[in-house]
Short mmCIF file of C-alpha atoms in Angstrom, two decimals:
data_model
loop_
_atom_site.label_atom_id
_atom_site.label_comp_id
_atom_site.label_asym_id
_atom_site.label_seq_id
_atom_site.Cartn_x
_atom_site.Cartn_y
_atom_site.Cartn_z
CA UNK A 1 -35.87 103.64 21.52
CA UNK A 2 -37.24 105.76 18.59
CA UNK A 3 -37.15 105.41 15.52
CA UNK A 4 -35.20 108.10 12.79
CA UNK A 5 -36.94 108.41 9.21
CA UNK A 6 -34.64 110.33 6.25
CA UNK A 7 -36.54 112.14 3.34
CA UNK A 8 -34.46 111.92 0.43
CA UNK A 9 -34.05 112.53 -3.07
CA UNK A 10 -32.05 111.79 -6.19
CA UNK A 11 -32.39 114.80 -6.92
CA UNK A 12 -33.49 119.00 -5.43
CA UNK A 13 -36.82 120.53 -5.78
CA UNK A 14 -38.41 116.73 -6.09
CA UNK A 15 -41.33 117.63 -3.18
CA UNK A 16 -39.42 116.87 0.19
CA UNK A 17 -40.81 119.74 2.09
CA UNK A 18 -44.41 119.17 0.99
CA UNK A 19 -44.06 115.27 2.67
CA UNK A 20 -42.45 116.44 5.32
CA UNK A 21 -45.67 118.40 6.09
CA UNK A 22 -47.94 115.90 5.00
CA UNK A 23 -46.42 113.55 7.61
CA UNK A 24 -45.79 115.69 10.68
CA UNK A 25 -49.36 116.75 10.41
CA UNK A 26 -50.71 113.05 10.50
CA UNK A 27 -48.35 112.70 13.23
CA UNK A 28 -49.84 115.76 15.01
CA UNK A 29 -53.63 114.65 14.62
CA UNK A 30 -52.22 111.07 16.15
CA UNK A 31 -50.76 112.90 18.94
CA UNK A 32 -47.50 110.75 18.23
CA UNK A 33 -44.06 112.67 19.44
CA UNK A 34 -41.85 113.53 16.39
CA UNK A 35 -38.79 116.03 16.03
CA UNK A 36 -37.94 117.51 12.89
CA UNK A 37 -34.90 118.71 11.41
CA UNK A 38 -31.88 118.65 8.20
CA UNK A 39 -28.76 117.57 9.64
CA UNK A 40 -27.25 119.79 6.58
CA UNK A 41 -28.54 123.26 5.87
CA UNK A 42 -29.33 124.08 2.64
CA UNK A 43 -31.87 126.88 2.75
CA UNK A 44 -30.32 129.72 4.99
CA UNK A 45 -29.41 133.12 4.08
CA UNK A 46 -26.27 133.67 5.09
CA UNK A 47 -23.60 136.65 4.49
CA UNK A 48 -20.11 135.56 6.01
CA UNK A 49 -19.25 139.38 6.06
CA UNK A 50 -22.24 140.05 8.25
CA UNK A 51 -21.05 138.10 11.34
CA UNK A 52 -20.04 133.87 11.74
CA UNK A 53 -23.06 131.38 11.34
CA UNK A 54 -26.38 131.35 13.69
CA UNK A 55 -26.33 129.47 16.87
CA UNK A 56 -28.59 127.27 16.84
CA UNK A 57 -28.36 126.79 13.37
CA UNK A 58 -31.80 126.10 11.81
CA UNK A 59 -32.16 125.97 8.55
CA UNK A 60 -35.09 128.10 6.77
CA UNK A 61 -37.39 125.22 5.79
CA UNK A 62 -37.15 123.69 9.46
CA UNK A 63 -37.96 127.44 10.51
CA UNK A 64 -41.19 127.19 7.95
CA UNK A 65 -42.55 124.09 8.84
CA UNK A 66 -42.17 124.77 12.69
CA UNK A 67 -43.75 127.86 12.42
CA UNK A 68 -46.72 126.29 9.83
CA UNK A 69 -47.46 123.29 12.45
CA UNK A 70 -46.85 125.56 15.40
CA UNK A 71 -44.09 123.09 17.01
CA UNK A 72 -42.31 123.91 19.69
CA UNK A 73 -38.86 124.82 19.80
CA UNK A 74 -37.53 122.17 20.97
CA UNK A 75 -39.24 120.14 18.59
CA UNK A 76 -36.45 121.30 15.71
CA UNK A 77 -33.43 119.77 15.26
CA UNK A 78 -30.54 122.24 14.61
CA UNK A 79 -28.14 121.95 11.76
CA UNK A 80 -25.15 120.59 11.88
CA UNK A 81 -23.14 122.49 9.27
CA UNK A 82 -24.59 124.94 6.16
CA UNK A 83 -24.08 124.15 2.89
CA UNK A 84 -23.06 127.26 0.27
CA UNK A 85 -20.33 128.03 -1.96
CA UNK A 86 -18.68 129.78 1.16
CA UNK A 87 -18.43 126.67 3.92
CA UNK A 88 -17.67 124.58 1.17
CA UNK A 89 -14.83 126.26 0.41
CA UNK A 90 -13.56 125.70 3.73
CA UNK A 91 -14.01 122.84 3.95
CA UNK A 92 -11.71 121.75 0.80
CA UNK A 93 -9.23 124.02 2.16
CA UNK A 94 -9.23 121.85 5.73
CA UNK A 95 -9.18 119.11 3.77
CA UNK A 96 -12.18 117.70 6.41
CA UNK A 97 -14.70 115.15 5.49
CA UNK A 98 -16.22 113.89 8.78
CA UNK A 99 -19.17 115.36 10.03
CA UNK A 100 -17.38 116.38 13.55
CA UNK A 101 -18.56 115.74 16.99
CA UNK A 102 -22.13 116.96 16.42
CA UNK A 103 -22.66 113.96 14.75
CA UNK A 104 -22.14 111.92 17.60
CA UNK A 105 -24.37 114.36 19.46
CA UNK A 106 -26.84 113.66 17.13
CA UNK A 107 -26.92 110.03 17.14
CA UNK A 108 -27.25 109.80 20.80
CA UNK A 109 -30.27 111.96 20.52
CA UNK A 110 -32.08 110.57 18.44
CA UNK A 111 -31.35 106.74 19.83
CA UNK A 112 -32.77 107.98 23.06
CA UNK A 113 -35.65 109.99 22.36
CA UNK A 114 -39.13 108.76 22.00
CA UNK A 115 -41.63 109.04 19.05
CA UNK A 116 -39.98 109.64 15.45
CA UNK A 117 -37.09 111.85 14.24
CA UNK A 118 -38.02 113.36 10.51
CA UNK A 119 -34.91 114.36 9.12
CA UNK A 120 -34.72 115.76 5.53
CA UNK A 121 -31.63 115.15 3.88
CA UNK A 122 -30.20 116.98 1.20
CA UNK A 123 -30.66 117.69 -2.59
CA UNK A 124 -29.47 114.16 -3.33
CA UNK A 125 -27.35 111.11 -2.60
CA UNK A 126 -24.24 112.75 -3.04
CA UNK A 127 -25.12 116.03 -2.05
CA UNK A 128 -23.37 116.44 1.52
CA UNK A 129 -20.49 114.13 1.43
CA UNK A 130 -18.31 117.00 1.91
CA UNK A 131 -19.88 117.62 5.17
CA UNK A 132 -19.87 113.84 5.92
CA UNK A 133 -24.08 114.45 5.86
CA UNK A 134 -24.88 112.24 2.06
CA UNK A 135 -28.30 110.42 2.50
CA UNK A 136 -26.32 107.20 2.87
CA UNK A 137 -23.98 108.48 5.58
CA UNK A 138 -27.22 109.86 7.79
CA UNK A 139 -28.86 106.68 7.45
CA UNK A 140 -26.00 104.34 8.34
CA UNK A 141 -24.80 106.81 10.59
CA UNK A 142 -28.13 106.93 12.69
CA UNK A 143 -29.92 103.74 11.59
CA UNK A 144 -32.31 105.14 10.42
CA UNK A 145 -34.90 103.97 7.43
CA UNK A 146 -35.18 106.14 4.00
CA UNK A 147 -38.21 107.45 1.55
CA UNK A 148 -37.57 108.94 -1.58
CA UNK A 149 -39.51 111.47 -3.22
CA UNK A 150 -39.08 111.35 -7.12
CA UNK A 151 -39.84 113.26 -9.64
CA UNK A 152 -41.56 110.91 -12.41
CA UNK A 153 -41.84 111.69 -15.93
CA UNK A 154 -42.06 108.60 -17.70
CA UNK A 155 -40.68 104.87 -16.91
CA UNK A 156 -37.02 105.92 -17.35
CA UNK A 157 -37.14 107.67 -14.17
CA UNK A 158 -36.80 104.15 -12.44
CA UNK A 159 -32.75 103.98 -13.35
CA UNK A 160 -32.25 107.02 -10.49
CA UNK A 161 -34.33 104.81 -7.81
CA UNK A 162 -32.98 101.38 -8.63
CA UNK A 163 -29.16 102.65 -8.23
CA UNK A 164 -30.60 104.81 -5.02
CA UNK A 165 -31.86 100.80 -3.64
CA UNK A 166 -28.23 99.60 -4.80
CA UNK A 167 -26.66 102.14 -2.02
CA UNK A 168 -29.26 102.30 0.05
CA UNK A 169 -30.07 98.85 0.29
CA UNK A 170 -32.99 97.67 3.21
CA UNK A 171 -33.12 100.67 4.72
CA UNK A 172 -34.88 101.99 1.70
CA UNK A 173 -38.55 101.33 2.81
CA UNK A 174 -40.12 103.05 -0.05
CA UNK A 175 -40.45 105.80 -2.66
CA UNK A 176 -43.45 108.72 -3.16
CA UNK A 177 -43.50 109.36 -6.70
CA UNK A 178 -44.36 113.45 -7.43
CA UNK A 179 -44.78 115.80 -10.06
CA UNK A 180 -46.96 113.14 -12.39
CA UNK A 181 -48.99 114.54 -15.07
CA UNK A 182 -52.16 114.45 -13.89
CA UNK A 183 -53.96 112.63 -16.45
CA UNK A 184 -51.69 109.76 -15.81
CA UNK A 185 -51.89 109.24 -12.28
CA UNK A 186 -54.39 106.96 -12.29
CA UNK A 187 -52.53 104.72 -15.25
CA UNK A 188 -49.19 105.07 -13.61
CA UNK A 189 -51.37 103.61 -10.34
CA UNK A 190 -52.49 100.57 -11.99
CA UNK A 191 -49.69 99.89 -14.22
CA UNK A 192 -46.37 101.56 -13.19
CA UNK A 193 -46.87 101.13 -9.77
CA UNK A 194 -47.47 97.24 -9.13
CA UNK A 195 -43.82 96.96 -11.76
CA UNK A 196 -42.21 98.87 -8.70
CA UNK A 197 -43.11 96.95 -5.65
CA UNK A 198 -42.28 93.73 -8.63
CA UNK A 199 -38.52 95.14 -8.30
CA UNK A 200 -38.73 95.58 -4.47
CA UNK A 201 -40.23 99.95 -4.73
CA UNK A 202 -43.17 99.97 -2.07
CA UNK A 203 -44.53 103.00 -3.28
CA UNK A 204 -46.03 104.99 -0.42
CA UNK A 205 -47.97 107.46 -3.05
CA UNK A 206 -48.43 108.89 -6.36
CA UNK A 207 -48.56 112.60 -6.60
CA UNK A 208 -49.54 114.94 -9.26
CA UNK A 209 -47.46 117.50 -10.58
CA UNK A 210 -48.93 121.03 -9.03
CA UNK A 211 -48.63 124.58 -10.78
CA UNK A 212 -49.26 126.29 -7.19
CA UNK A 213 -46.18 124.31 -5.66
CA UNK A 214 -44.06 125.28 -8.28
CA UNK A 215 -45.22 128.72 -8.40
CA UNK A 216 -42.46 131.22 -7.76
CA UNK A 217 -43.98 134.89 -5.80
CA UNK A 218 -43.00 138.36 -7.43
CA UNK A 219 -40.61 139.52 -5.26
CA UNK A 220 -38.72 136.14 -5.96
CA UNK A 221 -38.35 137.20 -9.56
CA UNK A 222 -37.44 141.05 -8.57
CA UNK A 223 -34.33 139.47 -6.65
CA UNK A 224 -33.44 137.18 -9.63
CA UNK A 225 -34.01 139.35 -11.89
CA UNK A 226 -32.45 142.38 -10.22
CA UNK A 227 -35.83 144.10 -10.83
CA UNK A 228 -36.64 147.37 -10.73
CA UNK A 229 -40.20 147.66 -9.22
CA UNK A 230 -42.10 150.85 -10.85
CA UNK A 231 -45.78 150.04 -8.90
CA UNK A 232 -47.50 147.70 -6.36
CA UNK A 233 -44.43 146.61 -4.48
CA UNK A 234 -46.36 145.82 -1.40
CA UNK A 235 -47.57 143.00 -3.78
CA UNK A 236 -44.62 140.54 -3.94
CA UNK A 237 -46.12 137.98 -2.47
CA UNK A 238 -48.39 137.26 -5.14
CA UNK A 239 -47.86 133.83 -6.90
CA UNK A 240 -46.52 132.90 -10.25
CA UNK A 241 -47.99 129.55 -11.87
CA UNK A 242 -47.51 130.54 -15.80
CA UNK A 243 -45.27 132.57 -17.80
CA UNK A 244 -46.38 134.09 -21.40
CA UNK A 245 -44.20 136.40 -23.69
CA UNK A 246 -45.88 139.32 -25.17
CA UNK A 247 -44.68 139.18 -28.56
CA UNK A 248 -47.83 139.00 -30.76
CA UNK A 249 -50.38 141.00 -32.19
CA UNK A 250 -52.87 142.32 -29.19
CA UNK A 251 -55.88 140.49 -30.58
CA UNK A 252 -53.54 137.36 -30.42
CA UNK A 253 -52.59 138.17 -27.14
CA UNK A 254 -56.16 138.77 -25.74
CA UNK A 255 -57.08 135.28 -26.88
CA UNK A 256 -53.95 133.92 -25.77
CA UNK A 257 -53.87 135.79 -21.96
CA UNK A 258 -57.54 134.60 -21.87
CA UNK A 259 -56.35 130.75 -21.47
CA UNK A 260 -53.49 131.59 -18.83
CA UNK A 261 -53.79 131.70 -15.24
CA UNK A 262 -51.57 133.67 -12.70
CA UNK A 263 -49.09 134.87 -15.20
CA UNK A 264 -45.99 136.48 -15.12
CA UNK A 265 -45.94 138.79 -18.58
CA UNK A 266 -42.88 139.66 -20.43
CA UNK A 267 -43.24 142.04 -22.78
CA UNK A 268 -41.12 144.85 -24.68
CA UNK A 269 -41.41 148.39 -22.63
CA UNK A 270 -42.34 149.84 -26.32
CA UNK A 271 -45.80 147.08 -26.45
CA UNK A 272 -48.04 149.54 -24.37
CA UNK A 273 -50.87 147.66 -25.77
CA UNK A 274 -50.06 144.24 -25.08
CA UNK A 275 -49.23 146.12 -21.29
CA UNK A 276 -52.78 147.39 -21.22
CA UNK A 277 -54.10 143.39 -22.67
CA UNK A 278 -52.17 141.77 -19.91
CA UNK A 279 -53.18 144.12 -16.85
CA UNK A 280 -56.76 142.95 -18.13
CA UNK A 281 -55.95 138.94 -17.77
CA UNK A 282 -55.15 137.20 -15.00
CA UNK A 283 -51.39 138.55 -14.64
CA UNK A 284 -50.04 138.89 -11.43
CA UNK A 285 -46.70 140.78 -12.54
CA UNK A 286 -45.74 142.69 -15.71
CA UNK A 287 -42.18 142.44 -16.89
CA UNK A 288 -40.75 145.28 -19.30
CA UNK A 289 -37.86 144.40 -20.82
CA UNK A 290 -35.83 146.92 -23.61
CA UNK A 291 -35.13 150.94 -23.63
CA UNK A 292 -37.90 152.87 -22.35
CA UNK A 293 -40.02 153.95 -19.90
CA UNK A 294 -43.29 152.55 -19.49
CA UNK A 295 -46.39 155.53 -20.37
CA UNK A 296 -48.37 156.83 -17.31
CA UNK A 297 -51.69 155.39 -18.44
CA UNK A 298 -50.02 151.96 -17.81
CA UNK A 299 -48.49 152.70 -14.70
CA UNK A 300 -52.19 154.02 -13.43
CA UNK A 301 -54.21 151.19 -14.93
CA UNK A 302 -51.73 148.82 -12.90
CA UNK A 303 -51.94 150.31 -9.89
CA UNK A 304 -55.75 150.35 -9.79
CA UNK A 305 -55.61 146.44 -10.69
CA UNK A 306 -52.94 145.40 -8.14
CA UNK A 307 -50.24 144.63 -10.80
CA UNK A 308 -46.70 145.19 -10.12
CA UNK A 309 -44.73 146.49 -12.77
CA UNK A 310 -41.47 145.43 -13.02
CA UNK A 311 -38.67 146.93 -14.84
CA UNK A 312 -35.54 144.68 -15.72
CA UNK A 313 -31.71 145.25 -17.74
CA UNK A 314 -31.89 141.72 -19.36
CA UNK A 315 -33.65 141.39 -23.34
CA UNK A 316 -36.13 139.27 -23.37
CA UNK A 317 -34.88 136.01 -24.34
CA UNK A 318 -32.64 136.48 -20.98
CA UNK A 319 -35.71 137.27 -18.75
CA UNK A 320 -37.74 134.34 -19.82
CA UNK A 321 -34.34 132.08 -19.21
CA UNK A 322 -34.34 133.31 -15.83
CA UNK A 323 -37.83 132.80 -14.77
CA UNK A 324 -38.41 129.60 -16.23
CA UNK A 325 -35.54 128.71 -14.67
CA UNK A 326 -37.08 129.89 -10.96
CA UNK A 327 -40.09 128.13 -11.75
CA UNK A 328 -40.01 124.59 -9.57
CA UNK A 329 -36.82 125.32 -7.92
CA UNK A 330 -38.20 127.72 -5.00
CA UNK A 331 -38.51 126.75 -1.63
CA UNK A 332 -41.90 125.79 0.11
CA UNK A 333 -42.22 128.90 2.10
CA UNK A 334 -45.80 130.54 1.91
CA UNK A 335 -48.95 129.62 3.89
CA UNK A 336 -51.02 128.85 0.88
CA UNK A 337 -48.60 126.13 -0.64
CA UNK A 338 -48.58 124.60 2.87
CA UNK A 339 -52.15 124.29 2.91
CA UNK A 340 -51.77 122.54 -0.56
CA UNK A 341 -49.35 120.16 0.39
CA UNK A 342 -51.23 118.97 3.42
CA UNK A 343 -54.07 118.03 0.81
CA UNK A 344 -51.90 116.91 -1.94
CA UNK A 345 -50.14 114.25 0.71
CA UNK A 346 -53.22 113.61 2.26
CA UNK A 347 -55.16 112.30 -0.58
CA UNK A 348 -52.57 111.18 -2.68
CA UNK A 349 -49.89 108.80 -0.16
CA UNK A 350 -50.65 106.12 1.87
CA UNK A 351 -48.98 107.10 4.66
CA UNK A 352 -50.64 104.37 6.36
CA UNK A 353 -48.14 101.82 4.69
CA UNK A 354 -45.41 104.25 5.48
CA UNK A 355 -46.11 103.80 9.49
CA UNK A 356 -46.79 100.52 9.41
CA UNK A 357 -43.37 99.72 7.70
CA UNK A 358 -41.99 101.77 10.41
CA UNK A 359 -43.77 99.85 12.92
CA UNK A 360 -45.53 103.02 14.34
CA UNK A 361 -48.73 102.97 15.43
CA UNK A 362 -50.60 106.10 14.12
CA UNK A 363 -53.67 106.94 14.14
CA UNK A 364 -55.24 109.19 11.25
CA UNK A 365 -57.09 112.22 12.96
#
């Protein structure tokens, strides 16, 4: 009989996708059979003009860590039902709150299948119960045990995991606290941690909080910003770690770009020479907000450094509202964050504690 593990959340974006990895690659290296899957969709681009939903539905981030760990197909677990404003909506109108026969499909399949079932669950607790797919519904539903990742910023953070251990009761085995300053990691070790497992938290891992993985690429912000892209498109991959507003004097803003890394600049299209300052840092897109066109000079000097030059509608107060508010709310989805989160887990969790609460036996490659 095998055994079905849920990673959950209290709430999105907390670091589910970079555990996920983190613990199908151990599992790889041990040679241990594992399935993955999210019994609810939540990241999967989907026009209900275009045609009805995918068969087999699998949702983007399955898609992304199959193709990162080069699993099989059979090795991903389709989704039973997508979550977006559209489904939702009929679902209310049905008035349906089960999770429908696929459910019982499910369970069967995972009961009988050997190895481990990773499952991530949705953005939180509640998140799903439309769909009959919560966190608390998958685990009774499939007996299955539960880790949280959390987002920690200081000791109020515990009220979220204490009510989670209310619902969740023993099949909570343990929590993987993420997105910790990194000066205080080591404190929050030492002090924070043994307070936890005091209140019945094993805590599988303490994880610092990582520009790269919340890093958003260009052509993320060209879709949210409705961009208009002037130069360099075939650059939209590049990542964004740091945003800085051009609104000071240039010798200001030399000093100031000079301390940033990987920056998104937002500047007014009449500042050509806090343009020409930031195409000289370390900017990896430059955003012109206001009336105007941006001068040739600039358009030249950014296309001999690589630098896309985006155009946008909004001022700039709306620009920077947008991108801050893309920044740590992006899926996992690029190679180089992948390799990140392998190391991240990997010296940061003990996911030795994790199997062994499991009763697996895995062995660390």
């Amino acid at each position: 009989m095998g055994t079905t593990l849920l990673i959950g959340s209290c709430e999105p974006f907390s670091g589910k996708s970079a555990l996920v990895l983190g613990i199908a690659q151990q599992l790889i290296q041990s040679g241990l059979p594992f399935r993955f899957g999210k019994p609810l969709a939540t990241s999967l681009e989907w026009d209900p003009n275009k045609g009805p939903l995918p068969q087999p539905l699998i949702d983007d981030d399955v898609r992304f860590v199959g193709e990162t760990l080069g699993l099989a197909a059979d090795h991903l677990i389709p989704s039973l039902h997508l979550l977006s404003p559209t489904t939702a909506t009929q679902r209310l109108g049905h008035g349906q709150l089960d999770a429908g026969e696929g459910f019982d499909r499910l369970s069967a399949e995972v009961s009988g299948s050997d190895g481990l079932t990773l499952l991530e669950c949705a953005g939180s607790l509640q998140e799903g119960l439309l769909f009959g797919l919560s966190l608390p519904q998958l685990a009774d539903g499939l007996d299955a045990k539960v880790v949280l990742v959390h987002l920690w910023q200081d000791s109020c953070s515990v009220d979220a995991l204490l009510s989670a251990k209310q619902i969740l009761g023993e099949r909570l085995v343990g929590v993987v606290l993420n997105a910790v300053t990194p000066d205080e990691v080591e404190s929050l070790e030492r002090q924070v941690v043994p307070a936890l497992e005091n209140l019945g938290l094993k805590v599988f891992g303490v994880m610092p909080r990582s520009p790269l993985l919340r890093s958003v690429t260009v052509g993320e912000l060209v879709r949210r910003l409705d961009a208009r892209v002037i130069c360099c498109a075939d650059r939209e991959e590049l990542l964004v770690e740091t945003l800085s507003i051009g609104a000071m004097n240039v010798n200001s803003a030399m000093e100031f770009f000079r301390r940033r890394r990987n920056m998104a600049v937002v500047t007014g299209a009449d500042r050509t020479d806090i343009q020409l300052a930031a195409l000289e840092a370390s900017t990896q897109c430059l955003i012109l907000t206001g009336a105007g066109e941006p001068l040739p000079q600039l358009i030249s000097r950014a296309e001999e450094l690589d630098v896309p030059l985006l155009k946008v509608e909004h001022d700039t107060l709306a620009t920077v509202e947008v991108i801050e508010q893309a920044f740590g709310h992006v899926r996992l989805h690029e190679a180089v964050k992948a390799t990140y989160a392998f190391r991240l887990v990997e010296e940061h969790c003990h996911l030795d504690r994790l199997f062994e609460a499991l009763n697996l036996t895995v062995h660390s490659g």
